[in-house]
mmCIF file of C-alpha atoms in Angstrom:
data_model
loop_
_atom_site.group_PDB
_atom_site.id
_atom_site.type_symbol
_atom_site.label_atom_id
_atom_site.label_comp_id
_atom_site.label_asym_id
_atom_site.label_seq_id
_atom_site.Cartn_x
_atom_site.Cartn_y
_atom_site.Cartn_z
ATOM 1 C CA MET A 1363 38.175 94.448 -120.495
ATOM 2 C CA TYR A 1364 38.026 90.835 -121.750
ATOM 3 C CA ASP A 1365 38.986 89.606 -125.228
ATOM 4 C CA TYR A 1366 37.128 86.309 -124.705
ATOM 5 C CA ASP A 1367 33.754 85.499 -123.197
ATOM 6 C CA LEU A 1368 34.931 81.927 -122.598
ATOM 7 C CA LEU A 1369 38.249 80.097 -122.448
ATOM 8 C CA VAL A 1370 37.839 76.325 -122.574
ATOM 9 C CA VAL A 1371 40.709 74.248 -121.204
ATOM 10 C CA GLY A 1372 40.309 70.594 -122.016
ATOM 11 C CA SER A 1373 40.348 67.676 -124.368
ATOM 12 C CA ALA A 1374 40.154 67.386 -128.131
ATOM 13 C CA ASN A 1375 39.359 63.954 -129.571
ATOM 14 C CA ALA A 1376 38.403 62.368 -132.840
ATOM 15 C CA ASP A 1377 35.057 60.646 -132.259
ATOM 16 C CA LEU A 1378 34.835 57.268 -134.020
ATOM 17 C CA VAL A 1379 31.104 56.521 -134.041
ATOM 18 C CA ILE A 1380 29.247 53.302 -134.894
ATOM 19 C CA GLY A 1381 25.469 52.874 -134.703
ATOM 20 C CA VAL A 1382 24.284 49.570 -133.197
ATOM 21 C CA GLU A 1383 20.916 47.911 -132.650
ATOM 22 C CA ARG A 1384 22.069 47.206 -129.102
ATOM 23 C CA ARG A 1385 25.325 47.567 -127.257
ATOM 24 C CA PRO A 1386 27.286 44.311 -126.817
ATOM 25 C CA GLY A 1387 27.591 42.442 -123.550
ATOM 26 C CA ALA A 1388 30.847 40.963 -122.237
ATOM 27 C CA GLY A 1389 32.410 38.674 -124.836
ATOM 28 C CA GLU A 1390 29.737 39.485 -127.419
ATOM 29 C CA THR A 1391 30.166 40.804 -130.959
ATOM 30 C CA VAL A 1392 27.439 42.808 -132.690
ATOM 31 C CA LEU A 1393 27.343 44.297 -136.184
ATOM 32 C CA GLY A 1394 27.125 48.040 -136.548
ATOM 33 C CA SER A 1395 26.823 50.783 -139.135
ATOM 34 C CA ASP A 1396 29.643 52.234 -141.220
ATOM 35 C CA LEU A 1397 32.267 54.062 -139.175
ATOM 36 C CA ALA A 1398 31.837 57.843 -138.977
ATOM 37 C CA VAL A 1399 34.649 60.119 -137.787
ATOM 38 C CA HIS A 1400 33.719 63.425 -136.142
ATOM 39 C CA PRO A 1401 35.636 66.100 -134.225
ATOM 40 C CA GLY A 1402 34.933 65.733 -130.499
ATOM 41 C CA GLY A 1403 36.367 65.734 -126.990
ATOM 42 C CA LYS A 1404 34.736 67.589 -124.126
ATOM 43 C CA GLY A 1405 36.962 70.643 -124.400
ATOM 44 C CA ALA A 1406 36.695 70.970 -128.164
ATOM 45 C CA ASN A 1407 32.947 70.329 -127.987
ATOM 46 C CA GLN A 1408 32.396 73.075 -125.448
ATOM 47 C CA ALA A 1409 34.433 75.568 -127.452
ATOM 48 C CA VAL A 1410 32.489 74.897 -130.660
ATOM 49 C CA ALA A 1411 29.136 74.981 -128.840
ATOM 50 C CA ALA A 1412 29.902 78.377 -127.275
ATOM 51 C CA ALA A 1413 31.231 79.864 -130.503
ATOM 52 C CA ARG A 1414 28.163 78.695 -132.450
ATOM 53 C CA LEU A 1415 26.007 80.581 -129.952
ATOM 54 C CA GLY A 1416 27.989 83.757 -130.529
ATOM 55 C CA ALA A 1417 30.452 83.705 -127.624
ATOM 56 C CA ARG A 1418 33.997 84.947 -128.224
ATOM 57 C CA THR A 1419 35.761 81.688 -127.454
ATOM 58 C CA ALA A 1420 39.320 80.365 -127.169
ATOM 59 C CA LEU A 1421 40.532 76.777 -126.653
ATOM 60 C CA LEU A 1422 43.583 75.603 -124.715
ATOM 61 C CA ALA A 1423 44.224 71.968 -125.655
ATOM 62 C CA ARG A 1424 46.744 69.599 -127.216
ATOM 63 C CA VAL A 1425 46.365 67.495 -130.374
ATOM 64 C CA GLY A 1426 48.674 65.250 -132.329
ATOM 65 C CA ASP A 1427 50.446 66.170 -135.547
ATOM 66 C CA ASP A 1428 48.171 63.870 -137.533
ATOM 67 C CA SER A 1429 44.994 63.806 -139.626
ATOM 68 C CA HIS A 1430 42.755 63.695 -136.552
ATOM 69 C CA GLY A 1431 44.506 66.759 -135.146
ATOM 70 C CA ARG A 1432 44.008 68.643 -138.397
ATOM 71 C CA LEU A 1433 40.330 67.644 -138.401
ATOM 72 C CA LEU A 1434 39.918 69.115 -134.928
ATOM 73 C CA LEU A 1435 41.718 72.361 -135.733
ATOM 74 C CA ASP A 1436 39.657 72.833 -138.885
ATOM 75 C CA SER A 1437 36.427 72.281 -136.937
ATOM 76 C CA GLN A 1438 37.387 74.841 -134.281
ATOM 77 C CA ARG A 1439 38.319 77.484 -136.825
ATOM 78 C CA GLU A 1440 35.187 76.885 -138.880
ATOM 79 C CA ALA A 1441 33.076 77.510 -135.766
ATOM 80 C CA GLY A 1442 34.952 80.727 -135.018
ATOM 81 C CA VAL A 1443 37.048 79.498 -132.068
ATOM 82 C CA ASP A 1444 40.463 81.127 -131.535
ATOM 83 C CA THR A 1445 42.964 78.231 -131.666
ATOM 84 C CA VAL A 1446 46.026 80.217 -130.561
ATOM 85 C CA GLY A 1447 46.105 78.040 -127.413
ATOM 86 C CA VAL A 1448 45.962 74.675 -129.201
ATOM 87 C CA LEU A 1449 49.333 72.914 -128.952
ATOM 88 C CA VAL A 1450 50.371 70.343 -131.557
ATOM 89 C CA GLY A 1451 52.511 67.261 -130.998
ATOM 90 C CA GLY A 1452 53.785 65.106 -128.158
ATOM 91 C CA ALA A 1453 51.453 62.152 -128.811
ATOM 92 C CA PRO A 1454 48.735 61.063 -131.255
ATOM 93 C CA THR A 1455 45.436 62.922 -131.086
ATOM 94 C CA GLY A 1456 43.017 61.487 -128.539
ATOM 95 C CA VAL A 1457 40.325 59.147 -129.822
ATOM 96 C CA ALA A 1458 36.855 58.325 -128.477
ATOM 97 C CA LEU A 1459 35.206 55.049 -129.526
ATOM 98 C CA ILE A 1460 31.438 55.595 -129.418
ATOM 99 C CA THR A 1461 28.503 53.247 -129.938
ATOM 100 C CA VAL A 1462 25.014 54.726 -130.301
ATOM 101 C CA ASP A 1463 21.827 52.657 -130.010
ATOM 102 C CA PRO A 1464 18.445 53.420 -131.655
ATOM 103 C CA SER A 1465 17.215 55.321 -128.595
ATOM 104 C CA GLY A 1466 20.136 57.759 -128.876
ATOM 105 C CA ASP A 1467 21.967 56.481 -125.780
ATOM 106 C CA ASN A 1468 25.702 56.036 -126.142
ATOM 107 C CA SER A 1469 28.674 54.231 -124.617
ATOM 108 C CA ILE A 1470 32.139 55.786 -124.908
ATOM 109 C CA VAL A 1471 35.721 54.583 -124.426
ATOM 110 C CA VAL A 1472 38.413 57.280 -124.632
ATOM 111 C CA SER A 1473 42.100 56.924 -125.515
ATOM 112 C CA PRO A 1474 43.496 60.240 -124.181
ATOM 113 C CA GLY A 1475 46.545 60.496 -126.439
ATOM 114 C CA ALA A 1476 47.786 64.085 -126.610
ATOM 115 C CA ASN A 1477 45.192 65.183 -124.039
ATOM 116 C CA GLY A 1478 47.228 63.395 -121.382
ATOM 117 C CA ARG A 1479 50.220 65.573 -122.284
ATOM 118 C CA LEU A 1480 48.485 68.899 -121.631
ATOM 119 C CA ALA A 1481 50.703 69.669 -118.661
ATOM 120 C CA PRO A 1482 50.656 72.303 -115.886
ATOM 121 C CA GLU A 1483 53.528 74.132 -117.599
ATOM 122 C CA ASP A 1484 51.346 74.428 -120.720
ATOM 123 C CA VAL A 1485 48.667 76.070 -118.583
ATOM 124 C CA ARG A 1486 51.185 78.468 -117.037
ATOM 125 C CA ALA A 1487 52.523 79.361 -120.485
ATOM 126 C CA ALA A 1488 49.011 80.429 -121.517
ATOM 127 C CA ALA A 1489 48.754 83.101 -118.799
ATOM 128 C CA SER A 1490 47.757 85.784 -121.314
ATOM 129 C CA LEU A 1491 44.701 83.743 -122.347
ATOM 130 C CA PHE A 1492 43.521 83.503 -118.743
ATOM 131 C CA GLN A 1493 43.969 87.229 -118.201
ATOM 132 C CA ALA A 1494 41.862 87.903 -121.306
ATOM 133 C CA SER A 1495 38.952 85.571 -120.415
ATOM 134 C CA ARG A 1496 35.780 86.397 -118.498
ATOM 135 C CA VAL A 1497 34.880 82.727 -117.809
ATOM 136 C CA VAL A 1498 37.110 79.626 -117.845
ATOM 137 C CA SER A 1499 35.645 76.141 -118.297
ATOM 138 C CA ALA A 1500 37.372 72.793 -117.769
ATOM 139 C CA GLN A 1501 36.664 69.053 -117.610
ATOM 140 C CA LEU A 1502 38.661 66.004 -116.470
ATOM 141 C CA GLU A 1503 39.772 64.461 -119.776
ATOM 142 C CA ILE A 1504 43.116 66.198 -119.163
ATOM 143 C CA PRO A 1505 45.478 65.576 -116.200
ATOM 144 C CA LEU A 1506 44.036 66.621 -112.842
ATOM 145 C CA GLU A 1507 47.227 68.500 -111.962
ATOM 146 C CA SER A 1508 46.631 70.666 -115.038
ATOM 147 C CA VAL A 1509 43.090 71.448 -113.847
ATOM 148 C CA VAL A 1510 44.561 72.458 -110.472
ATOM 149 C CA GLU A 1511 46.913 74.794 -112.348
ATOM 150 C CA VAL A 1512 43.933 76.256 -114.211
ATOM 151 C CA THR A 1513 42.346 77.308 -110.906
ATOM 152 C CA ARG A 1514 45.611 78.977 -109.912
ATOM 153 C CA SER A 1515 45.824 80.845 -113.226
ATOM 154 C CA LEU A 1516 42.402 82.510 -113.145
ATOM 155 C CA ALA A 1517 42.340 86.275 -113.579
ATOM 156 C CA PRO A 1518 40.876 88.347 -110.728
ATOM 157 C CA GLY A 1519 37.124 88.616 -111.225
ATOM 158 C CA SER A 1520 36.865 85.752 -113.726
ATOM 159 C CA ARG A 1521 34.644 82.728 -113.143
ATOM 160 C CA PHE A 1522 35.546 79.026 -113.189
ATOM 161 C CA VAL A 1523 33.125 76.336 -114.400
ATOM 162 C CA LEU A 1524 33.983 72.642 -114.035
ATOM 163 C CA ASN A 1525 32.293 69.539 -115.394
ATOM 164 C CA PRO A 1526 34.183 66.729 -113.590
ATOM 165 C CA SER A 1527 33.904 64.135 -116.355
ATOM 166 C CA PRO A 1528 35.119 61.451 -116.227
ATOM 167 C CA PRO A 1529 34.510 61.812 -112.476
ATOM 168 C CA ARG A 1530 37.063 61.360 -109.721
ATOM 169 C CA PRO A 1531 37.554 62.765 -106.206
ATOM 170 C CA LEU A 1532 38.581 66.417 -106.412
ATOM 171 C CA PRO A 1533 41.041 68.439 -104.309
ATOM 172 C CA ARG A 1534 39.471 71.039 -102.046
ATOM 173 C CA GLU A 1535 41.367 73.738 -103.966
ATOM 174 C CA VAL A 1536 39.553 72.835 -107.170
ATOM 175 C CA LEU A 1537 36.148 72.465 -105.523
ATOM 176 C CA ALA A 1538 36.466 75.864 -103.870
ATOM 177 C CA ALA A 1539 37.049 77.531 -107.259
ATOM 178 C CA CYS A 1540 33.964 76.042 -108.942
ATOM 179 C CA ASP A 1541 31.138 78.470 -109.690
ATOM 180 C CA PRO A 1542 29.414 76.230 -110.626
ATOM 181 C CA LEU A 1543 30.393 72.588 -110.391
ATOM 182 C CA ILE A 1544 28.254 70.839 -113.063
ATOM 183 C CA VAL A 1545 27.521 67.123 -112.545
ATOM 184 C CA ASN A 1546 25.123 64.462 -113.741
ATOM 185 C CA GLU A 1547 23.826 61.718 -111.433
ATOM 186 C CA HIS A 1548 26.819 59.415 -111.931
ATOM 187 C CA GLU A 1549 29.370 62.215 -111.444
ATOM 188 C CA ALA A 1550 27.596 63.458 -108.314
ATOM 189 C CA LYS A 1551 27.704 59.998 -106.718
ATOM 190 C CA VAL A 1552 31.412 59.509 -107.497
ATOM 191 C CA ILE A 1553 32.408 62.886 -106.052
ATOM 192 C CA LEU A 1554 30.222 62.461 -102.972
ATOM 193 C CA GLY A 1555 31.407 58.893 -102.361
ATOM 194 C CA GLU A 1556 30.289 57.676 -98.933
ATOM 195 C CA ALA A 1557 28.587 61.025 -98.333
ATOM 196 C CA CYS A 1558 25.976 60.124 -100.961
ATOM 197 C CA VAL A 1559 23.419 58.813 -98.475
ATOM 198 C CA SER A 1560 20.316 59.952 -100.372
ATOM 199 C CA GLY A 1561 18.615 59.175 -103.647
ATOM 200 C CA ARG A 1562 17.218 62.713 -103.997
ATOM 201 C CA PRO A 1563 19.032 65.086 -106.400
ATOM 202 C CA GLU A 1564 18.176 68.009 -104.097
ATOM 203 C CA ASP A 1565 20.184 66.325 -101.355
ATOM 204 C CA TRP A 1566 23.096 65.647 -103.716
ATOM 205 C CA ALA A 1567 23.194 69.351 -104.550
ATOM 206 C CA ARG A 1568 23.270 70.356 -100.886
ATOM 207 C CA LEU A 1569 25.926 67.757 -100.036
ATOM 208 C CA LEU A 1570 28.069 68.894 -102.953
ATOM 209 C CA LEU A 1571 27.762 72.528 -101.841
ATOM 210 C CA ALA A 1572 29.027 71.480 -98.425
ATOM 211 C CA LYS A 1573 32.233 70.281 -100.088
ATOM 212 C CA GLY A 1574 33.141 73.828 -101.050
ATOM 213 C CA PRO A 1575 31.881 74.903 -104.528
ATOM 214 C CA ARG A 1576 30.314 78.348 -104.700
ATOM 215 C CA SER A 1577 27.429 76.869 -106.702
ATOM 216 C CA VAL A 1578 26.314 73.507 -108.091
ATOM 217 C CA VAL A 1579 24.288 72.346 -111.096
ATOM 218 C CA VAL A 1580 22.956 68.769 -111.242
ATOM 219 C CA THR A 1581 21.776 67.755 -114.713
ATOM 220 C CA LEU A 1582 18.965 65.194 -114.791
ATOM 221 C CA GLY A 1583 18.508 64.441 -118.488
ATOM 222 C CA ALA A 1584 14.847 64.438 -119.452
ATOM 223 C CA ASP A 1585 13.976 65.668 -115.944
ATOM 224 C CA GLY A 1586 15.814 68.958 -116.430
ATOM 225 C CA ALA A 1587 18.352 70.189 -113.886
ATOM 226 C CA LEU A 1588 18.832 71.522 -110.371
ATOM 227 C CA VAL A 1589 20.803 74.649 -109.528
ATOM 228 C CA ALA A 1590 22.013 75.341 -106.017
ATOM 229 C CA SER A 1591 23.958 77.981 -104.131
ATOM 230 C CA ALA A 1592 24.269 78.983 -100.493
ATOM 231 C CA ALA A 1593 22.582 82.318 -101.170
ATOM 232 C CA GLU A 1594 19.664 81.123 -103.306
ATOM 233 C CA GLY A 1595 19.051 77.547 -102.152
ATOM 234 C CA VAL A 1596 18.006 74.803 -104.588
ATOM 235 C CA THR A 1597 15.917 75.531 -107.710
ATOM 236 C CA ARG A 1598 14.502 73.132 -110.313
ATOM 237 C CA VAL A 1599 15.025 73.948 -113.978
ATOM 238 C CA PRO A 1600 12.563 72.165 -116.309
ATOM 239 C CA SER A 1601 13.655 70.249 -119.374
ATOM 240 C CA VAL A 1602 12.647 70.959 -122.958
ATOM 241 C CA LYS A 1603 10.762 68.048 -124.526
ATOM 242 C CA VAL A 1604 12.228 66.911 -127.851
ATOM 243 C CA ASP A 1605 12.648 63.659 -129.760
ATOM 244 C CA ALA A 1606 16.230 62.562 -129.016
ATOM 245 C CA VAL A 1607 18.273 61.253 -131.921
ATOM 246 C CA ASP A 1608 21.754 61.183 -130.354
ATOM 247 C CA THR A 1609 22.791 62.368 -126.880
ATOM 248 C CA THR A 1610 26.524 62.449 -127.709
ATOM 249 C CA GLY A 1611 27.991 65.789 -126.612
ATOM 250 C CA ALA A 1612 24.736 67.226 -125.293
ATOM 251 C CA GLY A 1613 26.190 67.722 -121.818
ATOM 252 C CA ASP A 1614 29.090 69.667 -123.330
ATOM 253 C CA ALA A 1615 26.653 71.947 -125.162
ATOM 254 C CA PHE A 1616 24.769 72.520 -121.889
ATOM 255 C CA THR A 1617 27.965 73.384 -120.005
ATOM 256 C CA ALA A 1618 29.237 75.751 -122.697
ATOM 257 C CA ALA A 1619 25.936 77.608 -122.915
ATOM 258 C CA LEU A 1620 25.694 77.891 -119.138
ATOM 259 C CA ALA A 1621 29.247 79.187 -118.792
ATOM 260 C CA TRP A 1622 28.754 81.786 -121.514
ATOM 261 C CA ARG A 1623 25.456 83.085 -120.148
ATOM 262 C CA LEU A 1624 26.851 83.340 -116.628
ATOM 263 C CA GLY A 1625 29.569 85.552 -118.044
ATOM 264 C CA THR A 1626 26.939 87.898 -119.446
ATOM 265 C CA GLY A 1627 25.603 88.418 -115.920
ATOM 266 C CA GLU A 1628 22.610 86.083 -115.931
ATOM 267 C CA SER A 1629 21.591 84.306 -112.732
ATOM 268 C CA LEU A 1630 22.435 80.636 -112.360
ATOM 269 C CA ALA A 1631 18.817 79.536 -112.823
ATOM 270 C CA THR A 1632 18.285 81.724 -115.903
ATOM 271 C CA ALA A 1633 21.541 80.581 -117.486
ATOM 272 C CA ALA A 1634 20.690 76.925 -116.764
ATOM 273 C CA ALA A 1635 17.265 77.309 -118.376
ATOM 274 C CA TYR A 1636 18.904 78.643 -121.535
ATOM 275 C CA ALA A 1637 21.524 75.877 -121.408
ATOM 276 C CA ALA A 1638 18.740 73.271 -121.168
ATOM 277 C CA ARG A 1639 17.317 74.578 -124.442
ATOM 278 C CA VAL A 1640 20.745 74.375 -126.084
ATOM 279 C CA GLY A 1641 21.218 70.800 -124.864
ATOM 280 C CA ALA A 1642 17.748 69.867 -126.104
ATOM 281 C CA ALA A 1643 18.468 71.279 -129.538
ATOM 282 C CA ALA A 1644 21.730 69.312 -129.690
ATOM 283 C CA VAL A 1645 20.103 65.903 -129.113
ATOM 284 C CA THR A 1646 17.769 66.341 -132.090
ATOM 285 C CA LYS A 1647 20.669 65.781 -134.513
ATOM 286 C CA ALA A 1648 23.299 63.039 -134.835
ATOM 287 C CA GLY A 1649 26.868 63.663 -133.708
ATOM 288 C CA ALA A 1650 28.404 66.091 -131.250
ATOM 289 C CA GLN A 1651 29.814 69.299 -132.728
ATOM 290 C CA VAL A 1652 27.775 69.025 -135.928
ATOM 291 C CA SER A 1653 24.596 68.993 -133.805
ATOM 292 C CA TYR A 1654 25.264 72.230 -131.916
ATOM 293 C CA PRO A 1655 22.753 75.001 -132.575
ATOM 294 C CA THR A 1656 23.180 78.668 -133.335
ATOM 295 C CA ALA A 1657 21.511 81.233 -131.075
ATOM 296 C CA ALA A 1658 18.743 81.654 -133.657
ATOM 297 C CA GLU A 1659 18.043 77.909 -133.646
ATOM 298 C CA VAL A 1660 17.819 77.936 -129.854
ATOM 299 C CA ASP A 1661 15.399 80.881 -129.931
ATOM 300 C CA ALA A 1662 13.227 78.982 -132.399
ATOM 301 C CA LEU A 1663 13.050 75.835 -130.282
#
C-alpha cells in the first residue's frame, strides 16, 4: 500500500564543524581545529539515518542552488533516500555552525537559509508523497505553519512523529497529531512552560500527554528514555553504554529509527529500545550523517 516507510519533512543544512578544547564564553576567542564541512540538518539527518537502516525513505526539504545544496543532495542519494521532494532555490542552503568539545558535547547556531522558505504551499504540492508514506516525521527547523500543513496532509492511517527542535509552543492541532511527540529535557520544559512544575521526567511525560499528543517520548541522554501513552502509562527505556565521541545528530538518528520501527508495527517501548541502540552507535563516531549505522552495525552493538 505504501511506497515509503518514512517521509521526512524538514531541514537540510551544511554543518560547519570546529573542534575546541572548550567552548568560548561571552566576548572570548578560542582556537579550534581545521574547519570540516558535513551534510546535516535535522530533516536530512533523519532521512539518511532511516535509509541507512534499510527504511524506504523520502525527503521533503528545500536547499539552495549552491555547493552546499549539491553536497546535501549527493549525501541523500548516496544513502538511498528518494530526493524527488527536495526543492532547489529561493535562498542559500541553510548552515549550522557547530563547536564540539573533547567530551563530545556540542553547541550549534543555525542560519536557516532555504529551510525558512519551505512553505505550506510546498507541502500541499507534495500531496502524492504523503499519500505514499506510512510514517511522516518533522522537526521545527522549518516554518511552523508548514508543520501545521504537514499534519493536515497526512494520509488516512499514517502516523506523525514530531521532534519539536528548536522548541517553541505548539498549536493544539499539531500536538493532537503527534504519535509520538519526541522531546529532550530542554524541549519538554519549553513546551510545558509554566506547567513544568516538577523535576521528574515521568511527570513531564504525563503533563505533555495532557496537552494532547497520542504518545510521548522523553530522551534522557545517558539515562535512556521514557515512553508514555494513555493506554500503556509510562515506561523506562534503558540506555546503551558506549564511549561518546561526538553527540552531533544522535537525536536525529534516534527519532528516525523510532519512526521507522513504529511503522513496522512495533510497540512504542520496543521501537524506542531499538532507537536507543541506533543513537548509541551514532555517538561513537564523529559527525552526524557519516556516523549513522547500518542495521547490521546496530545488531552488532
